[in-house]
Tab-separated table of C-alpha atoms and ligand atoms in Angstrom:
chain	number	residue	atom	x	y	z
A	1	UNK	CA	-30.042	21.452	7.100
A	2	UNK	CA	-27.242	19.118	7.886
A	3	UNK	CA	-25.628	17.098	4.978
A	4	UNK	CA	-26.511	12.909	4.637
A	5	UNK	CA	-22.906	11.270	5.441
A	6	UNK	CA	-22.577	7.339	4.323
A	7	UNK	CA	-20.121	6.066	6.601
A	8	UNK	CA	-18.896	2.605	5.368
A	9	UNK	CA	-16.404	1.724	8.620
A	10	UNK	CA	-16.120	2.505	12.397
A	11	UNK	CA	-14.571	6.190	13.281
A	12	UNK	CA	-13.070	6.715	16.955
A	13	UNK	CA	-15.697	8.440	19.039
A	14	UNK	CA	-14.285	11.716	19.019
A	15	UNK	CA	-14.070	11.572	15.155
A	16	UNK	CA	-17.854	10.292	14.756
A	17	UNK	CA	-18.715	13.016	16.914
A	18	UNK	CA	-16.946	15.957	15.052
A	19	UNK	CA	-18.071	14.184	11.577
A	20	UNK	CA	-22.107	13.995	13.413
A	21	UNK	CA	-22.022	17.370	14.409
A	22	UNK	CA	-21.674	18.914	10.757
A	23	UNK	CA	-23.684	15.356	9.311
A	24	UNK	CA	-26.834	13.427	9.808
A	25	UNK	CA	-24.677	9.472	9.800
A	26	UNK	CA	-25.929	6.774	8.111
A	27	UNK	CA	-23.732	3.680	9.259
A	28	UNK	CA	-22.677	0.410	7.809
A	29	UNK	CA	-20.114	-2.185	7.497
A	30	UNK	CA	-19.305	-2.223	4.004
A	31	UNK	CA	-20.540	-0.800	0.594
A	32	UNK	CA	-23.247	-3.474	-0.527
A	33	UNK	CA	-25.700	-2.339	-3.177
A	34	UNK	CA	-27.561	-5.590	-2.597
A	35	UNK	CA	-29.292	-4.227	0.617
A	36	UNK	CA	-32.017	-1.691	0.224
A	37	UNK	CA	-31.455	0.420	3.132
A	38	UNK	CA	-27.607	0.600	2.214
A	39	UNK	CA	-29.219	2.168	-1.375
A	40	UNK	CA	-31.651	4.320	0.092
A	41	UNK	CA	-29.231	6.210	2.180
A	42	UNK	CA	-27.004	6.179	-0.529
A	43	UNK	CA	-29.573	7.959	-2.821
A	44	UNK	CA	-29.490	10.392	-0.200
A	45	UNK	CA	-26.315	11.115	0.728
A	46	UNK	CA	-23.799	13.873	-0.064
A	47	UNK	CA	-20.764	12.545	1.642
A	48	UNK	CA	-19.308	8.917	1.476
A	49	UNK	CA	-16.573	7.938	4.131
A	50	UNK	CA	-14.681	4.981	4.815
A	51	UNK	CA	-11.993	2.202	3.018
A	52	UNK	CA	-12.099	0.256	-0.091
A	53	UNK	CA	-15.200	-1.251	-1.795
A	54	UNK	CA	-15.862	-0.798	-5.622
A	55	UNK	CA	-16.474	2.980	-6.176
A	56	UNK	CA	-17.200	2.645	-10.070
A	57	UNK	CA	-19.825	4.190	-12.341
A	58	UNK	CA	-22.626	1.821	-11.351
A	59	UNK	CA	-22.849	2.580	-7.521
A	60	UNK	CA	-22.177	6.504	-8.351
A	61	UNK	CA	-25.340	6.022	-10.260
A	62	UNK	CA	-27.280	4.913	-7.279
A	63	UNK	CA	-25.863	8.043	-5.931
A	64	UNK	CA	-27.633	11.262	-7.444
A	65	UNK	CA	-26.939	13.353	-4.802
A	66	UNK	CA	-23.361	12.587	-3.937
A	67	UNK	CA	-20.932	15.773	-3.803
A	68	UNK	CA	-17.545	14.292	-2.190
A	69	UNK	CA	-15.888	10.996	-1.631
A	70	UNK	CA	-13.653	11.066	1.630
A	71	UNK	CA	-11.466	7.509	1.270
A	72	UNK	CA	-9.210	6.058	4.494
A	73	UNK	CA	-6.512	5.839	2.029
A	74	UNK	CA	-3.658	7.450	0.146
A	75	UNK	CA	-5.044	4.637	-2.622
A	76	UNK	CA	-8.428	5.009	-4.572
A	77	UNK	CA	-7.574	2.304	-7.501
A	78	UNK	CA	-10.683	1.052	-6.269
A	79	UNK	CA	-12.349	4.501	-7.302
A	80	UNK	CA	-12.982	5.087	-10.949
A	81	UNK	CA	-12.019	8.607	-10.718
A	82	UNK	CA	-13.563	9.804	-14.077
A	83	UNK	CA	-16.745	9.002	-13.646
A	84	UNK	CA	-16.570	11.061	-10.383
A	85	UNK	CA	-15.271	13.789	-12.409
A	86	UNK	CA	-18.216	13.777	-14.956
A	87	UNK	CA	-20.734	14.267	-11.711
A	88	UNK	CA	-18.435	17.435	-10.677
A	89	UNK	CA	-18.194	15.048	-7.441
A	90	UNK	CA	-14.520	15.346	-5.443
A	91	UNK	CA	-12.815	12.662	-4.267
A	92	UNK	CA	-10.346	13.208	-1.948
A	93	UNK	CA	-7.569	10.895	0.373
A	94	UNK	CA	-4.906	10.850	2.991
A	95	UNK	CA	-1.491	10.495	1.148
A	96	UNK	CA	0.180	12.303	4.020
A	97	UNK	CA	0.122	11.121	7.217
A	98	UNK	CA	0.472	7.429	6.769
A	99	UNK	CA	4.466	7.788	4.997
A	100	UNK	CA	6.327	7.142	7.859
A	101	UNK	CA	4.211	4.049	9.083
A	102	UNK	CA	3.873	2.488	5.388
A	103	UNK	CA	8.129	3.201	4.712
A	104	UNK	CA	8.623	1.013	8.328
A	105	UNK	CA	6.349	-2.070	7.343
A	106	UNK	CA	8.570	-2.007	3.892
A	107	UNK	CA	11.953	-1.530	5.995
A	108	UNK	CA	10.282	-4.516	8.454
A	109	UNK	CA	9.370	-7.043	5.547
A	110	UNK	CA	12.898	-5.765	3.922
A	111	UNK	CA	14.525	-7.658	7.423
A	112	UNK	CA	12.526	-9.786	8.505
A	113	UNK	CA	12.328	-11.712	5.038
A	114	UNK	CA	16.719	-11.626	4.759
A	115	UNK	CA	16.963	-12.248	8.406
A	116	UNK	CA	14.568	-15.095	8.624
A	117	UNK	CA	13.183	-13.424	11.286
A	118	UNK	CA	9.894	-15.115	11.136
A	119	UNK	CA	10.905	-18.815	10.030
A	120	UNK	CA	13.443	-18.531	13.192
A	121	UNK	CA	11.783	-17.261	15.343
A	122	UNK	CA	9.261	-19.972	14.584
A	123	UNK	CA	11.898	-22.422	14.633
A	124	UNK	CA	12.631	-21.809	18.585
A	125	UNK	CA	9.215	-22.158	19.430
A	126	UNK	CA	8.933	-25.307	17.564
A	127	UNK	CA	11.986	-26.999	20.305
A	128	UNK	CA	14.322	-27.049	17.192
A	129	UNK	CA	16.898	-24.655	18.947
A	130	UNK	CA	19.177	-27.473	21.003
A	131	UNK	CA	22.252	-26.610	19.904
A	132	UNK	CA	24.350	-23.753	18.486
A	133	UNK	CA	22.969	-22.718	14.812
A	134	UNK	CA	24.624	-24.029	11.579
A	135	UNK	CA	24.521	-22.329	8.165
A	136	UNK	CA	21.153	-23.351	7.137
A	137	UNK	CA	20.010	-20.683	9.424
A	138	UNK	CA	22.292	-17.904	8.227
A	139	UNK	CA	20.364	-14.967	7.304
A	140	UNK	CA	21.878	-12.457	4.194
A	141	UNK	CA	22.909	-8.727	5.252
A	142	UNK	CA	21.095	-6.091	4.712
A	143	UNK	CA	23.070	-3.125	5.478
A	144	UNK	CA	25.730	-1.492	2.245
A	145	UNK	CA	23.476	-3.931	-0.396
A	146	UNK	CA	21.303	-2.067	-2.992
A	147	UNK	CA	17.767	-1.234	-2.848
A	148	UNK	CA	16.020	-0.320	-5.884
A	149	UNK	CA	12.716	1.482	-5.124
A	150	UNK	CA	10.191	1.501	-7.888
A	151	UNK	CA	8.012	4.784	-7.679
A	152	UNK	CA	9.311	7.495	-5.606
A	153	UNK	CA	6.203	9.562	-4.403
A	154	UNK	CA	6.705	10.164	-0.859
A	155	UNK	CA	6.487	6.591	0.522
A	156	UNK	CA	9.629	6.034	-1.741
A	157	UNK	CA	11.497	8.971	-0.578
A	158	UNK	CA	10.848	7.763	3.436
A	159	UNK	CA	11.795	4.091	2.618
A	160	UNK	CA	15.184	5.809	0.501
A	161	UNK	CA	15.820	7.731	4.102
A	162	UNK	CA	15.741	4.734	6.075
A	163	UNK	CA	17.533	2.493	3.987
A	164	UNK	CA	20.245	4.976	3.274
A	165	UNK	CA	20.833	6.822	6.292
A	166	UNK	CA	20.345	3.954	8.876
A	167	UNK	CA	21.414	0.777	6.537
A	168	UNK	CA	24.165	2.453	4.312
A	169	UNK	CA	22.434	1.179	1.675
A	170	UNK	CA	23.028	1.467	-1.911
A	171	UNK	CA	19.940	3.165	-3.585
A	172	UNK	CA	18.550	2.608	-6.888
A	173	UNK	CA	15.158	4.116	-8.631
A	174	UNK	CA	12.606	4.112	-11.366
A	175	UNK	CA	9.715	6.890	-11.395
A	176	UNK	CA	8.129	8.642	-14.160
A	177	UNK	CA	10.236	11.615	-13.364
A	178	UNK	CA	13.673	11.971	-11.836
A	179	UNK	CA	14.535	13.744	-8.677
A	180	UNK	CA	17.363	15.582	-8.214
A	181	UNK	CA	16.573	16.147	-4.643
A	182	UNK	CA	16.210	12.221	-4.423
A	183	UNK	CA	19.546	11.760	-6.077
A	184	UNK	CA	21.567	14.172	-3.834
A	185	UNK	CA	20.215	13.726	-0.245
A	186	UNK	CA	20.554	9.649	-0.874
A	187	UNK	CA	23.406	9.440	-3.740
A	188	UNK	CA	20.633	7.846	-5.635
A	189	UNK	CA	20.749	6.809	-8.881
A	190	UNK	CA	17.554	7.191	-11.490
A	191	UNK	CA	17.836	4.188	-13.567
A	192	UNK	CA	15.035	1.869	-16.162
A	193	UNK	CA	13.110	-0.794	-14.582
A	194	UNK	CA	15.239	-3.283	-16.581
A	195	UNK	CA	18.605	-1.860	-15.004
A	196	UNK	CA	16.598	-1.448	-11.683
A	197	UNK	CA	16.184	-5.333	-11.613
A	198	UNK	CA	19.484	-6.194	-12.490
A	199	UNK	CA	21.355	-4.321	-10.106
A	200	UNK	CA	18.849	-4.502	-6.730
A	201	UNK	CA	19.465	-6.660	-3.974
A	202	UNK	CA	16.090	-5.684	-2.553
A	203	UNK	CA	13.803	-4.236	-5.505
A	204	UNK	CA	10.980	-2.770	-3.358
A	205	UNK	CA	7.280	-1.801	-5.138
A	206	UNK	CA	5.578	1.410	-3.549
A	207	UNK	CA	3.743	2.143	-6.906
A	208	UNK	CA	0.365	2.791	-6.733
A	209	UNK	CA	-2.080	0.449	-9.393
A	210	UNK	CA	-3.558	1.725	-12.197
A	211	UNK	CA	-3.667	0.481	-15.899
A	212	UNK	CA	0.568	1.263	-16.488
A	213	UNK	CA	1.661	-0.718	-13.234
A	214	UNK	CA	-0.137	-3.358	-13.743
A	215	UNK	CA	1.381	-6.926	-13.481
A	216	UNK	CA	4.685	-4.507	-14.355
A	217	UNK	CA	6.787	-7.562	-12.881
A	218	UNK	CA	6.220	-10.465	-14.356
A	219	UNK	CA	7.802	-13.463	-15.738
A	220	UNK	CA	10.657	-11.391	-17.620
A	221	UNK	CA	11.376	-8.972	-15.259
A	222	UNK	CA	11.713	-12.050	-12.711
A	223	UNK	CA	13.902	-13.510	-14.999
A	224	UNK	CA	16.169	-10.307	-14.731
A	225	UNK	CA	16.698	-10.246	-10.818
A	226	UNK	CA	19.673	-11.608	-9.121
A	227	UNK	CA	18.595	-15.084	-7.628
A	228	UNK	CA	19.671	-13.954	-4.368
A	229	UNK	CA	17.512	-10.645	-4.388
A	230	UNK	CA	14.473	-10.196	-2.649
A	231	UNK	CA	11.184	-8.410	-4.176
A	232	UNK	CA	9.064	-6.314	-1.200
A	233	UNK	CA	5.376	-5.450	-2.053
A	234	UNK	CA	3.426	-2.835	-0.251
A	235	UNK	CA	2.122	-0.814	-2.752
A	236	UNK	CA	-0.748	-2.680	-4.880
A	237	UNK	CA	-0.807	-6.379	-5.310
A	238	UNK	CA	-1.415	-6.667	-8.818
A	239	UNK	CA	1.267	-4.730	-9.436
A	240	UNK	CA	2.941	-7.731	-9.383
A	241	UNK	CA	1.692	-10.874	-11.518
A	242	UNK	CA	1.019	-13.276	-8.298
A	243	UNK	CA	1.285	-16.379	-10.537
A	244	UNK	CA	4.641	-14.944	-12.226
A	245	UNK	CA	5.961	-14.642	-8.411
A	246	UNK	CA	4.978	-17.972	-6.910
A	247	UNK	CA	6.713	-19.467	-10.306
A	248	UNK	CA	9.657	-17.416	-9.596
A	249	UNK	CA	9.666	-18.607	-5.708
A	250	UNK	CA	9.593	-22.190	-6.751
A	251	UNK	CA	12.019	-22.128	-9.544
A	252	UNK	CA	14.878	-20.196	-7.093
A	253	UNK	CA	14.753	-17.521	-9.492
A	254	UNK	CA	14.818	-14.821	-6.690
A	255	UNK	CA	15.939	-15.751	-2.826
A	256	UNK	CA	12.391	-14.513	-1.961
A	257	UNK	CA	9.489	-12.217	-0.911
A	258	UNK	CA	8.057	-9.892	1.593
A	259	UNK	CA	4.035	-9.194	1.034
A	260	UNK	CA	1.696	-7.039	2.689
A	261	UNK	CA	-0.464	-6.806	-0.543
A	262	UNK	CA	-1.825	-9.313	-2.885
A	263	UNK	CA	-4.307	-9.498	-6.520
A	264	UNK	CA	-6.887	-10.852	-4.220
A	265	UNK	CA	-7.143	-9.226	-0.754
A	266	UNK	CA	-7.631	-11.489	1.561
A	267	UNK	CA	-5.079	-13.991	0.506
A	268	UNK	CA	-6.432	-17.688	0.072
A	269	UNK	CA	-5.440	-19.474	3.029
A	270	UNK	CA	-4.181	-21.918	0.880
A	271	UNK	CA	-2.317	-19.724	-1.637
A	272	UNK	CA	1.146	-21.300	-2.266
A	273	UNK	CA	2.748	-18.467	-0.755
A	274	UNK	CA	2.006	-18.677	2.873
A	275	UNK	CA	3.753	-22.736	2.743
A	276	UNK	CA	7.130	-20.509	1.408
A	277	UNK	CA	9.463	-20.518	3.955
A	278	UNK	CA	11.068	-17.692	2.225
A	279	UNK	CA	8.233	-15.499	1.935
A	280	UNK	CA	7.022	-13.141	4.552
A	281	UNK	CA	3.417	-12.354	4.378
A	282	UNK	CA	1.172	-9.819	5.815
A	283	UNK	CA	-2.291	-8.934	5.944
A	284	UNK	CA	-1.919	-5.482	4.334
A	285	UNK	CA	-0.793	-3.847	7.075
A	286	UNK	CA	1.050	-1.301	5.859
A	287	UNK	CA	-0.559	1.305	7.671
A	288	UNK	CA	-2.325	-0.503	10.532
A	289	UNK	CA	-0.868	1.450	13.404
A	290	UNK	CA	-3.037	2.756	15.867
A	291	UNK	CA	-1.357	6.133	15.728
A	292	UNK	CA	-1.525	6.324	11.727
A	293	UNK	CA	-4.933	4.763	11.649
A	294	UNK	CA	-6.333	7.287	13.930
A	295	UNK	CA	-4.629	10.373	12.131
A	296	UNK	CA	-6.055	8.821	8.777
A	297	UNK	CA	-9.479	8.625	9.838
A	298	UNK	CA	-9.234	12.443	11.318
A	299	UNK	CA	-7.920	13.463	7.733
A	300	UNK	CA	-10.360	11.457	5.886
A	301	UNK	CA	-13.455	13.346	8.417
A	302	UNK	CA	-12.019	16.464	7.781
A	303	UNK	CA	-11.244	16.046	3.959
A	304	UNK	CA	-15.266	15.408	3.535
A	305	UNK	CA	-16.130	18.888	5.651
A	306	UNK	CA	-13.965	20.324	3.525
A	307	UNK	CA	-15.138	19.454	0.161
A	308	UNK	CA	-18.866	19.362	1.465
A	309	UNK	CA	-17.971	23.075	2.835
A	310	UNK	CA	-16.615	24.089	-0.808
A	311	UNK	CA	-13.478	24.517	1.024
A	312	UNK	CA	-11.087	22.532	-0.199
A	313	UNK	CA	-7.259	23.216	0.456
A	314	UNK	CA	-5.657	19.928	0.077
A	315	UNK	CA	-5.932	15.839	-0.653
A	316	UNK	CA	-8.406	16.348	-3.147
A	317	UNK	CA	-7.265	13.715	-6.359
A	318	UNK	CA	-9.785	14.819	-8.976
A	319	UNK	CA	-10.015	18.966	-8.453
B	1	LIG	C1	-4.828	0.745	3.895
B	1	LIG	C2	-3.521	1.553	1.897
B	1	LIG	O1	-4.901	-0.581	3.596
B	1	LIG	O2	-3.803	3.874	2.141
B	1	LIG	C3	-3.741	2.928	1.377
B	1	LIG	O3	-3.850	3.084	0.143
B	1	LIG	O4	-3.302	0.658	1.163
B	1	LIG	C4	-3.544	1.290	3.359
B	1	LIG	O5	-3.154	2.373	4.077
B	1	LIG	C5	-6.097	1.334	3.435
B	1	LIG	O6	-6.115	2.613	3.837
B	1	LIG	C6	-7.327	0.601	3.993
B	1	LIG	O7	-7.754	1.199	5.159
């Protein structure tokens, strides 16, 4: 007998057809306890598949006969991962194939925040282009400043390549363990957050979130950047303590900030940020390519056949 899949987002055809041929689907848009049929064919499922949602110990309980959890993510802060563990239930990811994709947004907000790419860009289409440009527009270079990269899993390690080998850049880093790989291929240098934030031109968060990293930057550590650095955020966005930033924005503190993540996911349309002309904002798209979306989905389908086949090689987080 075929095993019960809850799938909790769309799959490209071919992937809902590989994933239906090894499992009877249940479908639906999102994880909502409150509907009965989403909890009926959650008490009978083995498999879970799809993005986000609150995976804690209250919906595993409505799930007695859950064996895997296959998330669309190289994230699962969303997941609480013990109580998984206590049910012998796997949970496994994709923290491989989305590096490149997620290291290009970070290079992309890295520019387009010091260029003034959007704000310009804007400005043209506004009619305020009528003659040549005068200071106000300049942008600030990029290439030979210092990036200091907080976390260097490999998401770090991609963003260090780019900004090294195509921007001559200067690179900087904080990790729970130092690299000596990192520090030779990039003539990195390991450093404390404190030193990190002194130093760093662009100080650029790809740490995931869990009870150390949160709200790590916060009033004081604003308080230790150069005013004319930039912070970049794609890794979680209460890594960062919002209200600490927007104070920071406001009071010049730091030149400004390029988002794709945020505490609250969607960002309020009228959070202070998005009326920043010096903050680039984004809705967490980090990994939104069709390319990397697609090979993320194929990993996440195959991750669950894996661990609901007992044959787990890789991208399992909890065995
Ligand atoms: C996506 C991410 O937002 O993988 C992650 O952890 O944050 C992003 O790639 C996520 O996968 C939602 O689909």
């Amino acid at each position: 007998m075929k095993p019960t899949v809850l799938l909790y987002q769309s799959l490209p055809e071919a992937l809902y057809k590989k994933l239906s041929s090894f499992a009877d689907i249940k479908q639906f848009d999102t994880l909502s306890l409150d509907s009965n049929d989403f909890c009926s064919a959650l008490a009978n499922a083995s498999g879970l598949l799809g993005a986000g949602g609150n995976i804690d110990k209250n919906f595993i309980d409505h799930a007695p006969h859950l064996k895997a959890v296959s998330t669309v993510s190289v994230g699962y802060d969303n997941v609480d991962v013990n109580a998984l563990t206590k049910r012998n239930i796997k949970l496994m990811h994709t923290p491989t194939v989305l590096t490149d994709t997620v290291a290009d947004t970070m290079m992309a907000l890295v520019l387009a925040v010091s260029r003034r790419i959007p704000e310009l860009a804007d400005n043209i289409k506004q009619g305020l282009w009528v003659k040549g440009i005068t200071p106000d527009w300049y942008g600030t270079d990029v290439h030979h400043k210092t990036m200091g990269i907080l976390g260097m899993g490999r998401i770090g390690k991609a963003l260090a390549q780019r900004a090294y080998f195509g921007f001559n850049m200067n690179i900087l880093y904080h990790s729970r363990t130092e690299y000596t790989d990192v520090n030779d291929r990039f003539d990195a240098k390991y450093c404390d957050l404190d030193m990190l934030l002194q130093q760093s031109d662009f100080v650029c968060i790809t740490l995931p979130l869990t009870p150390e990293t949160h709200h790590l930057i916060s009033k004081n550590q604003f308080s230790m950047m150069k005013p004319d650095a930039y912070l970049i955020n794609a890794g979680r966005g209460a890594v960062v303590d919002e209200k600490a930033l927007i104070n920071a924005l406001e009071q010049k503190d730091i030149a400004g900030a390029g988002l794709d993540v945020f505490e609250t996911e969607p960002l309020s349309p009228s959070s202070p940020l998005l009326s920043m002309k010096n903050v680039v904002a984004v809705p967490h798209i980090g990994s939104a390519t069709k390319e990397t979306r697609y090979a993320m989905a194929e990993c996440a389908v195959d991750n669950l056949i894996a661990a609901l086949s007992d044959n787990v090689k890789e991208n399992c987080v909890n065995f």
